[in-house]
mmCIF file of C-alpha atoms and ligand atoms in Angstrom:
data_model
loop_
_atom_site.group_PDB
_atom_site.id
_atom_site.type_symbol
_atom_site.label_atom_id
_atom_site.label_comp_id
_atom_site.label_asym_id
_atom_site.label_seq_id
_atom_site.Cartn_x
_atom_site.Cartn_y
_atom_site.Cartn_z
ATOM 1 C CA MET A 300 -6.551 25.110 -27.958
ATOM 2 C CA LYS A 301 -7.510 21.869 -26.024
ATOM 3 C CA VAL A 302 -5.197 20.920 -23.956
ATOM 4 C CA THR A 303 -5.017 17.109 -22.131
ATOM 5 C CA LEU A 304 -3.441 16.304 -18.862
ATOM 6 C CA SER A 305 -2.504 12.819 -18.593
ATOM 7 C CA LEU A 306 -1.247 11.115 -15.388
ATOM 8 C CA ILE A 307 -0.350 7.479 -15.530
ATOM 9 C CA LYS A 308 1.238 5.701 -12.750
ATOM 10 C CA ALA A 309 2.069 2.080 -12.057
ATOM 11 C CA ASP A 310 4.325 -0.325 -9.799
ATOM 12 C CA VAL A 311 6.711 -2.122 -12.109
ATOM 13 C CA GLY A 312 8.906 -3.187 -9.156
ATOM 14 C CA SER A 313 11.095 -1.990 -6.325
ATOM 15 C CA VAL A 314 14.399 -2.346 -4.156
ATOM 16 C CA GLY A 315 14.138 -4.373 -1.058
ATOM 17 C CA GLY A 316 10.374 -4.881 -0.752
ATOM 18 C CA HIS A 317 7.641 -2.532 -1.990
ATOM 19 C CA THR A 318 9.776 0.450 -1.374
ATOM 20 C CA GLU A 319 10.870 2.615 -4.520
ATOM 21 C CA PRO A 320 12.350 2.125 -8.037
ATOM 22 C CA THR A 321 15.806 1.872 -8.726
ATOM 23 C CA PRO A 322 17.376 5.318 -10.245
ATOM 24 C CA ASP A 323 18.048 3.211 -13.465
ATOM 25 C CA MET A 324 14.373 2.773 -13.690
ATOM 26 C CA MET A 325 13.767 6.316 -13.135
ATOM 27 C CA GLN A 326 16.383 7.470 -15.566
ATOM 28 C CA ALA A 327 14.661 5.006 -18.202
ATOM 29 C CA ALA A 328 11.311 6.648 -17.836
ATOM 30 C CA LYS A 329 12.941 10.081 -17.833
ATOM 31 C CA ASP A 330 14.821 9.345 -21.120
ATOM 32 C CA ALA A 331 11.194 7.820 -22.767
ATOM 33 C CA VAL A 332 9.458 10.722 -21.553
ATOM 34 C CA ASN A 333 12.124 13.546 -23.264
ATOM 35 C CA LYS A 334 12.251 11.460 -26.462
ATOM 36 C CA ALA A 335 8.301 11.791 -26.567
ATOM 37 C CA ILE A 336 8.737 15.594 -26.318
ATOM 38 C CA ASN A 337 11.033 15.552 -28.886
ATOM 39 C CA ASP A 338 9.070 13.655 -31.244
ATOM 40 C CA GLY A 339 6.387 15.829 -30.853
ATOM 41 C CA LEU A 340 3.802 13.525 -29.193
ATOM 42 C CA LEU A 341 3.696 15.324 -25.782
ATOM 43 C CA ILE A 342 4.078 18.932 -25.042
ATOM 44 C CA ASP A 343 5.610 18.341 -21.771
ATOM 45 C CA GLY A 344 5.935 15.564 -19.077
ATOM 46 C CA LEU A 345 7.430 15.030 -15.641
ATOM 47 C CA VAL A 346 8.469 11.714 -13.974
ATOM 48 C CA THR A 347 8.306 10.817 -10.428
ATOM 49 C CA HIS A 348 8.095 8.199 -7.927
ATOM 50 C CA THR A 349 5.749 7.979 -4.978
ATOM 51 C CA GLY A 350 6.798 5.217 -2.859
ATOM 52 C CA ASP A 351 7.094 2.045 -5.290
ATOM 53 C CA ASP A 352 4.912 3.674 -8.060
ATOM 54 C CA ILE A 353 6.369 5.693 -11.121
ATOM 55 C CA ALA A 354 3.921 8.123 -12.338
ATOM 56 C CA LEU A 355 4.156 9.899 -15.871
ATOM 57 C CA LEU A 356 2.403 13.203 -16.042
ATOM 58 C CA MET A 357 2.182 14.627 -19.418
ATOM 59 C CA SER A 358 0.434 17.787 -21.427
ATOM 60 C CA HIS A 359 -0.645 17.501 -24.890
ATOM 61 C CA THR A 360 -3.385 17.871 -27.478
ATOM 62 C CA HIS A 361 -4.497 14.253 -28.442
ATOM 63 C CA GLY A 362 -7.541 14.109 -25.881
ATOM 64 C CA THR A 363 -8.275 11.528 -23.212
ATOM 65 C CA ASP A 364 -7.795 7.701 -23.711
ATOM 66 C CA ASN A 365 -5.700 8.682 -26.460
ATOM 67 C CA LYS A 366 -3.752 5.280 -27.779
ATOM 68 C CA GLU A 367 -0.570 6.812 -28.864
ATOM 69 C CA VAL A 368 -0.136 8.490 -25.300
ATOM 70 C CA HIS A 369 -1.470 5.531 -23.385
ATOM 71 C CA GLN A 370 0.921 3.106 -25.420
ATOM 72 C CA PHE A 371 3.906 5.218 -25.074
ATOM 73 C CA ALA A 372 3.077 4.990 -21.088
ATOM 74 C CA TRP A 373 2.818 1.316 -21.313
ATOM 75 C CA ASN A 374 5.968 0.884 -23.189
ATOM 76 C CA THR A 375 7.548 3.413 -20.821
ATOM 77 C CA PHE A 376 6.614 1.071 -17.998
ATOM 78 C CA LEU A 377 7.999 -2.265 -19.971
ATOM 79 C CA LYS A 378 11.306 -0.789 -20.219
ATOM 80 C CA ALA A 379 11.193 0.043 -16.629
ATOM 81 C CA THR A 380 10.373 -3.346 -15.923
ATOM 82 C CA ASP A 381 13.252 -4.983 -17.831
ATOM 83 C CA LEU A 382 15.445 -2.949 -15.390
ATOM 84 C CA ALA A 383 13.477 -3.844 -12.824
ATOM 85 C CA ASN A 384 14.167 -7.525 -13.816
ATOM 86 C CA GLU A 385 17.876 -7.040 -14.168
ATOM 87 C CA CYS A 386 18.150 -5.422 -10.991
ATOM 88 C CA GLY A 387 16.244 -8.652 -9.362
ATOM 89 C CA CYS A 388 13.713 -6.152 -7.908
ATOM 90 C CA TYR A 389 10.604 -6.989 -6.093
ATOM 91 C CA GLY A 390 7.273 -7.276 -7.930
ATOM 92 C CA ALA A 391 9.016 -6.638 -11.601
ATOM 93 C CA GLY A 392 5.871 -5.555 -13.623
ATOM 94 C CA GLN A 393 3.396 -5.916 -11.115
ATOM 95 C CA ASP A 394 0.847 -3.448 -12.038
ATOM 96 C CA LEU A 395 1.015 -4.537 -15.813
ATOM 97 C CA LEU A 396 -1.722 -6.663 -15.731
ATOM 98 C CA ALA A 397 -2.471 -7.110 -19.689
ATOM 99 C CA ASP A 398 -0.217 -8.849 -22.049
ATOM 100 C CA ALA A 399 -0.241 -6.093 -24.395
ATOM 101 C CA PRO A 400 -3.407 -3.854 -23.908
ATOM 102 C CA SER A 401 -4.556 -2.697 -27.539
ATOM 103 C CA SER A 402 -5.688 1.075 -27.086
ATOM 104 C CA ASN A 403 -5.610 2.832 -24.083
ATOM 105 C CA VAL A 404 -4.230 1.132 -20.791
ATOM 106 C CA ARG A 405 -7.571 1.664 -18.588
ATOM 107 C CA GLY A 406 -8.514 -1.705 -17.086
ATOM 108 C CA ALA A 407 -4.961 -2.965 -17.749
ATOM 109 C CA GLY A 408 -3.385 -2.140 -14.158
ATOM 110 C CA PRO A 409 -2.174 1.452 -14.174
ATOM 111 C CA GLY A 410 -3.943 4.179 -12.642
ATOM 112 C CA VAL A 411 -5.068 6.787 -14.837
ATOM 113 C CA ALA A 412 -6.238 10.299 -14.175
ATOM 114 C CA GLU A 413 -6.907 12.544 -17.494
ATOM 115 C CA ILE A 414 -8.598 15.684 -18.221
ATOM 116 C CA GLU A 415 -9.149 17.637 -21.447
ATOM 117 C CA PHE A 416 -9.947 21.332 -21.145
ATOM 118 C CA ASP A 417 -9.946 24.772 -23.381
ATOM 119 C CA PHE A 418 -6.596 26.270 -22.752
ATOM 120 C CA ASN A 419 -7.712 29.823 -23.745
ATOM 121 C CA ARG A 420 -6.225 31.738 -20.979
ATOM 122 C CA LYS A 421 -9.661 34.058 -20.909
ATOM 123 C CA GLU A 422 -12.343 34.182 -17.944
ATOM 124 C CA PRO A 423 -13.450 32.242 -16.509
ATOM 125 C CA ARG A 424 -9.577 30.604 -16.503
ATOM 126 C CA PRO A 425 -7.217 33.403 -17.277
ATOM 127 C CA ALA A 426 -4.284 31.292 -15.581
ATOM 128 C CA GLU A 427 -4.490 27.308 -15.519
ATOM 129 C CA THR A 428 -3.308 25.961 -12.228
ATOM 130 C CA PHE A 429 -3.711 22.382 -11.189
ATOM 131 C CA LEU A 430 -2.704 19.935 -8.305
ATOM 132 C CA CYS A 431 -1.526 16.161 -8.687
ATOM 133 C CA PHE A 432 -2.201 13.959 -6.112
ATOM 134 C CA PHE A 433 -0.183 10.392 -6.101
ATOM 135 C CA ALA A 434 -0.906 7.922 -3.355
ATOM 136 C CA ASP A 435 0.769 4.504 -2.595
ATOM 137 C CA LYS A 436 -0.335 1.628 -0.196
ATOM 138 C CA CYS A 437 -4.082 2.250 -0.564
ATOM 139 C CA GLY A 438 -7.030 2.117 -2.802
ATOM 140 C CA PRO A 439 -8.730 5.086 -4.644
ATOM 141 C CA GLY A 440 -11.383 5.518 -1.798
ATOM 142 C CA ALA A 441 -8.452 7.264 -0.400
ATOM 143 C CA PHE A 442 -9.749 10.259 -2.072
ATOM 144 C CA ASN A 443 -13.310 9.920 -1.223
ATOM 145 C CA LEU A 444 -13.610 11.908 2.118
ATOM 146 C CA PRO A 445 -10.920 14.673 1.107
ATOM 147 C CA LEU A 446 -12.780 15.332 -2.275
ATOM 148 C CA TYR A 447 -16.221 15.405 -0.441
ATOM 149 C CA LEU A 448 -15.399 17.708 2.253
ATOM 150 C CA ALA A 449 -13.370 20.126 -0.715
ATOM 151 C CA PHE A 450 -15.988 20.171 -3.244
ATOM 152 C CA ALA A 451 -18.992 19.923 -0.717
ATOM 153 C CA ASP A 452 -18.435 21.182 2.999
ATOM 154 C CA PRO A 453 -17.930 24.679 3.265
ATOM 155 C CA MET A 454 -16.438 24.053 6.717
ATOM 156 C CA TYR A 455 -13.372 22.655 4.478
ATOM 157 C CA CYS A 456 -13.643 24.969 1.601
ATOM 158 C CA ALA A 457 -15.180 28.505 2.018
ATOM 159 C CA GLY A 458 -15.219 29.259 -1.324
ATOM 160 C CA LEU A 459 -18.505 27.205 -2.098
ATOM 161 C CA MET A 460 -20.150 30.175 -0.303
ATOM 162 C CA LEU A 461 -19.023 32.633 -3.033
ATOM 163 C CA PRO A 462 -21.140 33.213 -6.066
ATOM 164 C CA LYS A 463 -18.945 31.614 -8.470
ATOM 165 C CA MET A 464 -19.322 28.132 -6.570
ATOM 166 C CA GLN A 465 -22.732 28.657 -5.162
ATOM 167 C CA LYS A 466 -24.356 26.285 -7.611
ATOM 168 C CA GLY A 467 -22.290 23.623 -6.426
ATOM 169 C CA PHE A 468 -20.318 20.288 -8.238
ATOM 170 C CA THR A 469 -21.382 17.333 -9.916
ATOM 171 C CA PHE A 470 -19.977 14.001 -8.897
ATOM 172 C CA GLU A 471 -19.560 11.118 -11.105
ATOM 173 C CA ILE A 472 -19.033 8.120 -8.768
ATOM 174 C CA ALA A 473 -17.860 4.551 -10.031
ATOM 175 C CA ASP A 474 -18.643 1.096 -8.849
ATOM 176 C CA MET A 475 -15.203 0.001 -8.455
ATOM 177 C CA ASN A 476 -16.203 -3.820 -8.225
ATOM 178 C CA TYR A 477 -17.957 -3.896 -11.435
ATOM 179 C CA THR A 478 -16.150 -6.155 -13.778
ATOM 180 C CA GLY A 479 -18.609 -5.681 -16.932
ATOM 181 C CA GLU A 480 -18.123 -4.016 -20.311
ATOM 182 C CA GLY A 481 -17.519 -0.079 -19.548
ATOM 183 C CA GLU A 482 -17.782 1.414 -16.414
ATOM 184 C CA LYS A 483 -20.604 1.831 -13.959
ATOM 185 C CA ILE A 484 -21.040 5.258 -13.052
ATOM 186 C CA ILE A 485 -23.752 7.206 -11.177
ATOM 187 C CA THR A 486 -24.173 11.321 -11.436
ATOM 188 C CA LEU A 487 -25.461 13.094 -8.331
ATOM 189 C CA HIS A 488 -25.239 16.752 -7.620
ATOM 190 C CA ALA A 489 -23.824 18.641 -4.407
ATOM 191 C CA PRO A 490 -25.458 20.423 -2.783
ATOM 192 C CA GLU A 491 -28.887 18.894 -3.182
ATOM 193 C CA ASP A 492 -27.676 15.222 -3.157
ATOM 194 C CA LEU A 493 -25.353 15.453 -0.519
ATOM 195 C CA TYR A 494 -26.318 12.718 1.853
ATOM 196 C CA LYS A 495 -26.767 10.495 -1.174
ATOM 197 C CA ILE A 496 -23.252 10.875 -2.069
ATOM 198 C CA ALA A 497 -22.279 10.581 1.452
ATOM 199 C CA VAL A 498 -23.679 7.079 1.772
ATOM 200 C CA LEU A 499 -21.935 6.169 -1.358
ATOM 201 C CA LEU A 500 -18.358 7.324 -0.493
ATOM 202 C CA ARG A 501 -18.415 6.160 3.209
ATOM 203 C CA ASP A 502 -17.554 2.751 1.512
ATOM 204 C CA ASN A 503 -13.876 3.390 0.434
ATOM 205 C CA GLU A 504 -13.599 -0.148 -1.028
ATOM 206 C CA LEU A 505 -16.597 0.053 -2.930
ATOM 207 C CA TYR A 506 -17.541 3.236 -4.494
ATOM 208 C CA GLY A 507 -14.942 5.978 -5.615
ATOM 209 C CA ILE A 508 -15.056 9.518 -7.059
ATOM 210 C CA LYS A 509 -14.061 9.285 -10.882
ATOM 211 C CA SER A 510 -14.645 12.982 -11.764
ATOM 212 C CA ILE A 511 -16.187 15.994 -10.595
ATOM 213 C CA TYR A 512 -17.612 19.201 -12.619
ATOM 214 C CA ALA A 513 -18.155 22.815 -11.626
ATOM 215 C CA ARG A 514 -22.248 23.275 -12.226
ATOM 216 C CA ASN A 515 -21.877 27.091 -12.673
ATOM 217 C CA TYR A 516 -19.703 26.420 -15.705
ATOM 218 C CA ASP A 517 -19.901 22.914 -16.700
ATOM 219 C CA GLU A 518 -16.058 22.329 -16.495
ATOM 220 C CA GLN A 519 -14.366 19.507 -15.150
ATOM 221 C CA CYS A 520 -12.257 20.026 -12.377
ATOM 222 C CA VAL A 521 -11.300 16.432 -10.535
ATOM 223 C CA SER A 522 -10.217 13.170 -12.909
ATOM 224 C CA ALA A 523 -9.312 10.298 -10.381
ATOM 225 C CA SER A 524 -8.470 7.043 -10.922
ATOM 226 C CA THR A 525 -10.999 4.404 -9.812
ATOM 227 C CA ASP A 526 -9.229 0.984 -11.131
ATOM 228 C CA ARG A 527 -9.064 -1.734 -8.566
ATOM 229 C CA LEU A 528 -6.442 -4.318 -9.303
ATOM 230 C CA HIS A 529 -8.371 -6.988 -7.579
ATOM 231 C CA SER A 530 -11.453 -6.450 -9.889
ATOM 232 C CA ILE A 531 -9.129 -6.586 -13.130
ATOM 233 C CA ALA A 532 -6.769 -9.635 -11.726
ATOM 234 C CA GLY A 533 -9.399 -11.489 -9.616
ATOM 235 C CA LYS A 534 -6.943 -11.885 -7.308
ATOM 236 C CA TYR A 535 -4.785 -9.706 -4.952
ATOM 237 C CA THR A 536 -1.686 -8.413 -7.097
ATOM 238 C CA GLY A 537 -0.790 -5.247 -5.234
ATOM 239 C CA LYS A 538 -2.682 -2.117 -3.960
ATOM 240 C CA ASP A 539 -4.173 0.230 -6.371
ATOM 241 C CA ASP A 540 -2.146 3.274 -5.503
ATOM 242 C CA PRO A 541 -4.196 5.978 -7.136
ATOM 243 C CA VAL A 542 -3.955 9.381 -8.966
ATOM 244 C CA ALA A 543 -5.914 12.527 -9.285
ATOM 245 C CA ILE A 544 -5.588 15.620 -11.204
ATOM 246 C CA ILE A 545 -7.796 18.410 -9.554
ATOM 247 C CA ARG A 546 -7.732 22.082 -11.463
ATOM 248 C CA THR A 547 -7.689 24.747 -8.748
ATOM 249 C CA GLN A 548 -8.436 28.555 -8.030
ATOM 250 C CA GLY A 549 -10.674 30.984 -9.160
ATOM 251 C CA ILE A 550 -13.988 28.863 -10.284
ATOM 252 C CA PHE A 551 -12.561 25.771 -8.622
ATOM 253 C CA PRO A 552 -11.597 25.345 -4.827
ATOM 254 C CA ALA A 553 -8.172 27.137 -3.810
ATOM 255 C CA PRO A 554 -5.157 24.568 -3.665
ATOM 256 C CA GLU A 555 -5.476 25.185 0.245
ATOM 257 C CA GLU A 556 -9.077 24.186 0.389
ATOM 258 C CA VAL A 557 -8.380 20.929 -1.408
ATOM 259 C CA LEU A 558 -5.564 19.745 0.722
ATOM 260 C CA SER A 559 -7.098 20.942 4.206
ATOM 261 C CA PRO A 560 -9.232 17.624 4.637
ATOM 262 C CA LEU A 561 -5.601 15.836 4.251
ATOM 263 C CA ALA A 562 -4.336 17.382 7.795
ATOM 264 C CA LYS A 563 -7.053 14.436 9.313
ATOM 265 C CA ALA A 564 -4.565 11.675 7.890
ATOM 266 C CA HIS A 565 -7.713 9.665 7.765
ATOM 267 C CA TYR A 566 -7.789 5.954 8.064
ATOM 268 C CA VAL A 567 -7.890 4.139 4.458
ATOM 269 C CA GLY A 568 -7.551 0.671 3.209
ATOM 270 C CA GLY A 569 -3.986 -0.187 2.338
ATOM 271 C CA GLY A 570 -0.802 -0.665 4.104
ATOM 272 C CA THR A 571 0.850 -4.290 4.502
ATOM 273 C CA ARG A 572 -0.420 -6.489 2.201
ATOM 274 C CA GLY A 573 -3.157 -4.141 0.883
ATOM 275 C CA SER A 574 -5.451 -5.722 3.989
ATOM 276 C CA HIS A 575 -5.288 -3.027 6.857
ATOM 277 C CA ASN A 576 -6.740 0.359 7.750
ATOM 278 C CA MET A 577 -4.130 2.839 8.051
ATOM 279 C CA PRO A 578 -3.814 6.587 8.338
ATOM 280 C CA LEU A 579 -3.072 8.492 5.006
ATOM 281 C CA MET A 580 0.489 10.597 5.854
ATOM 282 C CA PRO A 581 1.314 13.798 3.404
ATOM 283 C CA VAL A 582 4.869 13.080 2.206
ATOM 284 C CA PRO A 583 7.278 15.102 -0.280
ATOM 285 C CA ILE A 584 6.999 13.814 -3.908
ATOM 286 C CA ASN A 585 9.722 10.874 -4.411
ATOM 287 C CA THR A 586 9.569 9.423 -0.951
ATOM 288 C CA ALA A 587 10.231 5.564 -0.500
ATOM 289 C CA ILE A 588 7.879 3.424 1.806
ATOM 290 C CA THR A 589 10.095 2.639 4.738
ATOM 291 C CA GLY A 590 6.956 3.470 7.399
ATOM 292 C CA ILE A 591 5.018 1.264 10.217
ATOM 293 C CA TYR A 592 3.567 -1.433 8.179
ATOM 294 C CA CYS A 593 3.646 0.417 4.918
ATOM 295 C CA LEU A 594 1.874 3.330 6.126
ATOM 296 C CA PRO A 595 -0.331 4.843 3.343
ATOM 297 C CA ILE A 596 1.239 7.943 1.866
ATOM 298 C CA ILE A 597 0.327 10.791 -0.573
ATOM 299 C CA SER A 598 2.006 13.395 -2.274
ATOM 300 C CA CYS A 599 0.969 16.791 -3.821
ATOM 301 C CA LEU A 600 2.352 18.806 -6.850
ATOM 302 C CA GLY A 601 1.237 22.062 -7.897
ATOM 303 C CA PHE A 602 1.431 23.663 -11.374
ATOM 304 C CA SER A 603 0.964 26.212 -13.628
ATOM 305 C CA LEU A 604 0.815 25.868 -17.326
ATOM 306 C CA THR A 605 2.833 28.322 -19.509
ATOM 307 C CA PRO A 606 1.145 29.370 -22.773
ATOM 308 C CA GLN A 607 2.582 26.462 -24.693
ATOM 309 C CA ALA A 608 1.089 24.156 -21.944
ATOM 310 C CA LYS A 609 4.446 23.436 -20.405
ATOM 311 C CA PHE A 610 4.420 23.078 -16.753
ATOM 312 C CA SER A 611 7.648 20.488 -15.698
ATOM 313 C CA SER A 612 10.496 23.145 -14.872
ATOM 314 C CA PHE A 613 8.736 24.867 -11.893
ATOM 315 C CA TYR A 614 6.177 23.334 -9.417
ATOM 316 C CA VAL A 615 5.429 23.478 -5.738
ATOM 317 C CA ASP A 616 5.898 20.359 -3.505
ATOM 318 C CA PHE A 617 3.212 21.000 -0.976
ATOM 319 C CA PHE A 618 4.080 18.356 1.521
ATOM 320 C CA ASP A 619 7.581 19.341 1.511
ATOM 321 C CA ASN A 620 7.347 21.806 3.992
ATOM 322 C CA PRO A 621 7.091 21.584 7.796
ATOM 323 C CA THR A 622 3.575 22.880 7.986
ATOM 324 C CA TRP A 623 2.817 19.296 7.398
ATOM 325 C CA ASP A 624 5.159 18.072 10.235
ATOM 326 C CA LEU A 625 2.427 17.661 12.886
ATOM 327 C CA VAL A 626 0.132 16.077 10.408
ATOM 328 C CA ARG A 627 2.868 13.481 9.774
ATOM 329 C CA ILE A 628 3.510 13.002 13.384
ATOM 330 C CA ASN A 629 -0.133 12.738 13.855
ATOM 331 C CA ALA A 630 -0.389 10.027 11.320
ATOM 332 C CA GLN A 631 2.353 7.948 12.969
ATOM 333 C CA LYS A 632 0.490 7.842 16.222
ATOM 334 C CA LYS A 633 -2.757 6.872 14.553
ATOM 335 C CA ALA A 634 -0.533 4.185 12.782
ATOM 336 C CA LEU A 635 0.518 2.799 15.911
ATOM 337 C CA GLU A 636 -2.628 3.052 17.545
ATOM 338 C CA MET A 637 -4.027 1.021 15.155
ATOM 339 C CA ARG A 638 -1.354 -1.296 14.648
ATOM 340 C CA SER A 639 -1.550 -2.079 18.709
ATOM 341 C CA GLN A 640 -4.600 -4.287 18.055
ATOM 342 C CA GLY A 641 -3.163 -6.613 15.065
ATOM 343 C CA TRP A 642 -5.444 -8.259 13.080
ATOM 344 C CA SER A 643 -8.704 -7.238 15.350
ATOM 345 C CA GLY A 644 -11.787 -5.627 14.105
ATOM 346 C CA PRO A 645 -10.998 -2.378 12.109
ATOM 347 C CA ALA A 646 -7.281 -2.854 11.986
ATOM 348 C CA MET A 647 -7.850 -5.306 9.190
ATOM 349 C CA LEU A 648 -9.945 -4.850 6.070
ATOM 350 C CA PRO A 649 -13.253 -6.727 6.175
ATOM 351 C CA TYR A 650 -13.366 -10.558 4.623
ATOM 352 C CA SER A 651 -14.744 -9.258 1.095
ATOM 353 C CA GLU A 652 -11.603 -7.374 0.906
ATOM 354 C CA LEU A 653 -9.140 -10.067 2.003
ATOM 355 C CA GLU A 654 -11.053 -12.817 -0.110
ATOM 356 C CA TYR A 655 -8.771 -11.813 -3.045
ATOM 357 C CA GLY A 656 -5.974 -12.970 -1.239
ATOM 358 C CA GLY A 657 -4.847 -16.467 0.664
ATOM 359 C CA PHE A 658 -7.761 -15.504 3.048
ATOM 360 C CA LYS A 659 -10.404 -17.180 1.101
ATOM 361 C CA ASP A 660 -8.602 -20.340 0.918
ATOM 362 C CA ILE A 661 -8.140 -20.907 4.872
ATOM 363 C CA VAL A 662 -11.706 -19.481 5.333
ATOM 364 C CA THR A 663 -13.418 -22.143 3.082
ATOM 365 C CA GLU A 664 -11.221 -24.670 4.497
ATOM 366 C CA LEU A 665 -12.324 -24.138 7.897
ATOM 367 C CA GLU A 666 -15.976 -23.476 6.681
ATOM 368 C CA GLY A 667 -15.924 -27.170 5.822
ATOM 369 C CA LYS A 668 -14.718 -28.325 9.175
ATOM 370 C CA PHE A 669 -17.663 -26.295 10.952
ATOM 371 C CA GLU A 670 -20.301 -28.635 12.202
ATOM 372 C CA ILE A 671 -24.036 -27.914 13.423
ATOM 373 C CA LYS A 672 -24.632 -29.101 16.840
ATOM 374 C CA PRO A 673 -28.194 -30.087 17.709
ATOM 375 C CA SER A 674 -29.499 -27.513 20.025
ATOM 376 C CA LYS A 675 -30.153 -28.257 23.776
ATOM 377 C CA LYS A 676 -34.209 -28.753 24.290
HETATM 378 P P1 LIG S 747 2.106 -2.186 -3.470
HETATM 379 O O1 LIG S 747 0.560 -2.198 -4.148
HETATM 380 O O2 LIG S 747 2.378 -0.678 -3.491
HETATM 381 O O3 LIG S 747 3.091 -2.877 -4.418
HETATM 382 O O4 LIG S 747 1.971 -2.798 -2.203
HETATM 383 C C1 LIG S 747 1.536 -3.870 -1.955
HETATM 384 C C2 LIG S 747 1.514 -4.640 -0.722
HETATM 385 O O5 LIG S 747 1.056 -5.475 -0.847
HETATM 386 C C3 LIG S 747 2.631 -4.010 0.227
HETATM 387 O O6 LIG S 747 2.522 -4.712 1.540
HETATM 388 MG MG1 LIG S 748 4.937 -2.860 -4.956
HETATM 389 MG MG1 LIG S 749 2.449 0.813 -4.969
#
């Protein structure tokens, strides 16, 4: 059978700032998912939160961009928004940027990652294992460096040297600031296009990885959200806070190969007001944002699919483990170091990013007050 994994995440309100949703909001989302399973729309589902974002992870047979599944996610976020409003939460309905999307929720605010694949439990995929990444207080470009290293650099993924993966991977990269009809995508192949891929991915604010395919088997292994909320709303309404689904093992990198680049706690755009460069700290799922200047966080759950495509009753929370403690301490040190220079230079994002917030008006006003002084002869 063909199975689709859909991971859809949105911030629809949080307690005492951009921290975490209320227990009532989480329960409402869980109840809705359980009902959708009983009604037969979904095979299985799991509701989690990462900082202030609620994520719905679902398995079903309806394919990607399916209207019913996406409408279900949207309506679930609306229910949680009502509860956020009742509790006086901050940013109730924040990421629901459209009035009511007519079909799928892409381009309407929530982050979406989806993969459909043949689930036949035969070679080359006798078992289906996959990771889900959930990030808060950062943009989709946060995935650029770790995914490049995991799928294109044998220093991080030794599996790339083996026959099953030697042919490499195909990267679909999105121009995330494109606002026209459809999506603006370039397709590049590792290893021959490695340097070109790096040229694009170095700009975390502009280009983001949308999907990755194994070239040996023509199988999609990565789907990541590339929506930028400021491109949708035309102004700053909150950070994009991306999600990704990554199929692992066998013909794809192993979980530990995908995770190893995250030990860097690399600097990404985000943090407070989405305007800073801050390190990405790995944390357990369902962690609230209480860190230094909204330190960006990422969680990772690992799953196996049962023959019935169920997954929610057992999973591994990869970062809920002392092996990541040192990385967390390093992230905090890097955060303090960057914060020590406040607004100066690389501590904040460039003006092109900040122009979606209040900075634009102030700079425009000040621009008008500059004078051209005649040069002294
Ligand atoms: P969120 O996008 O997670 O709501 O964070 C926005 C923000 O501006 C935090 O300071
Ligand atoms: Mg928020
Ligand atoms: Mg958020």
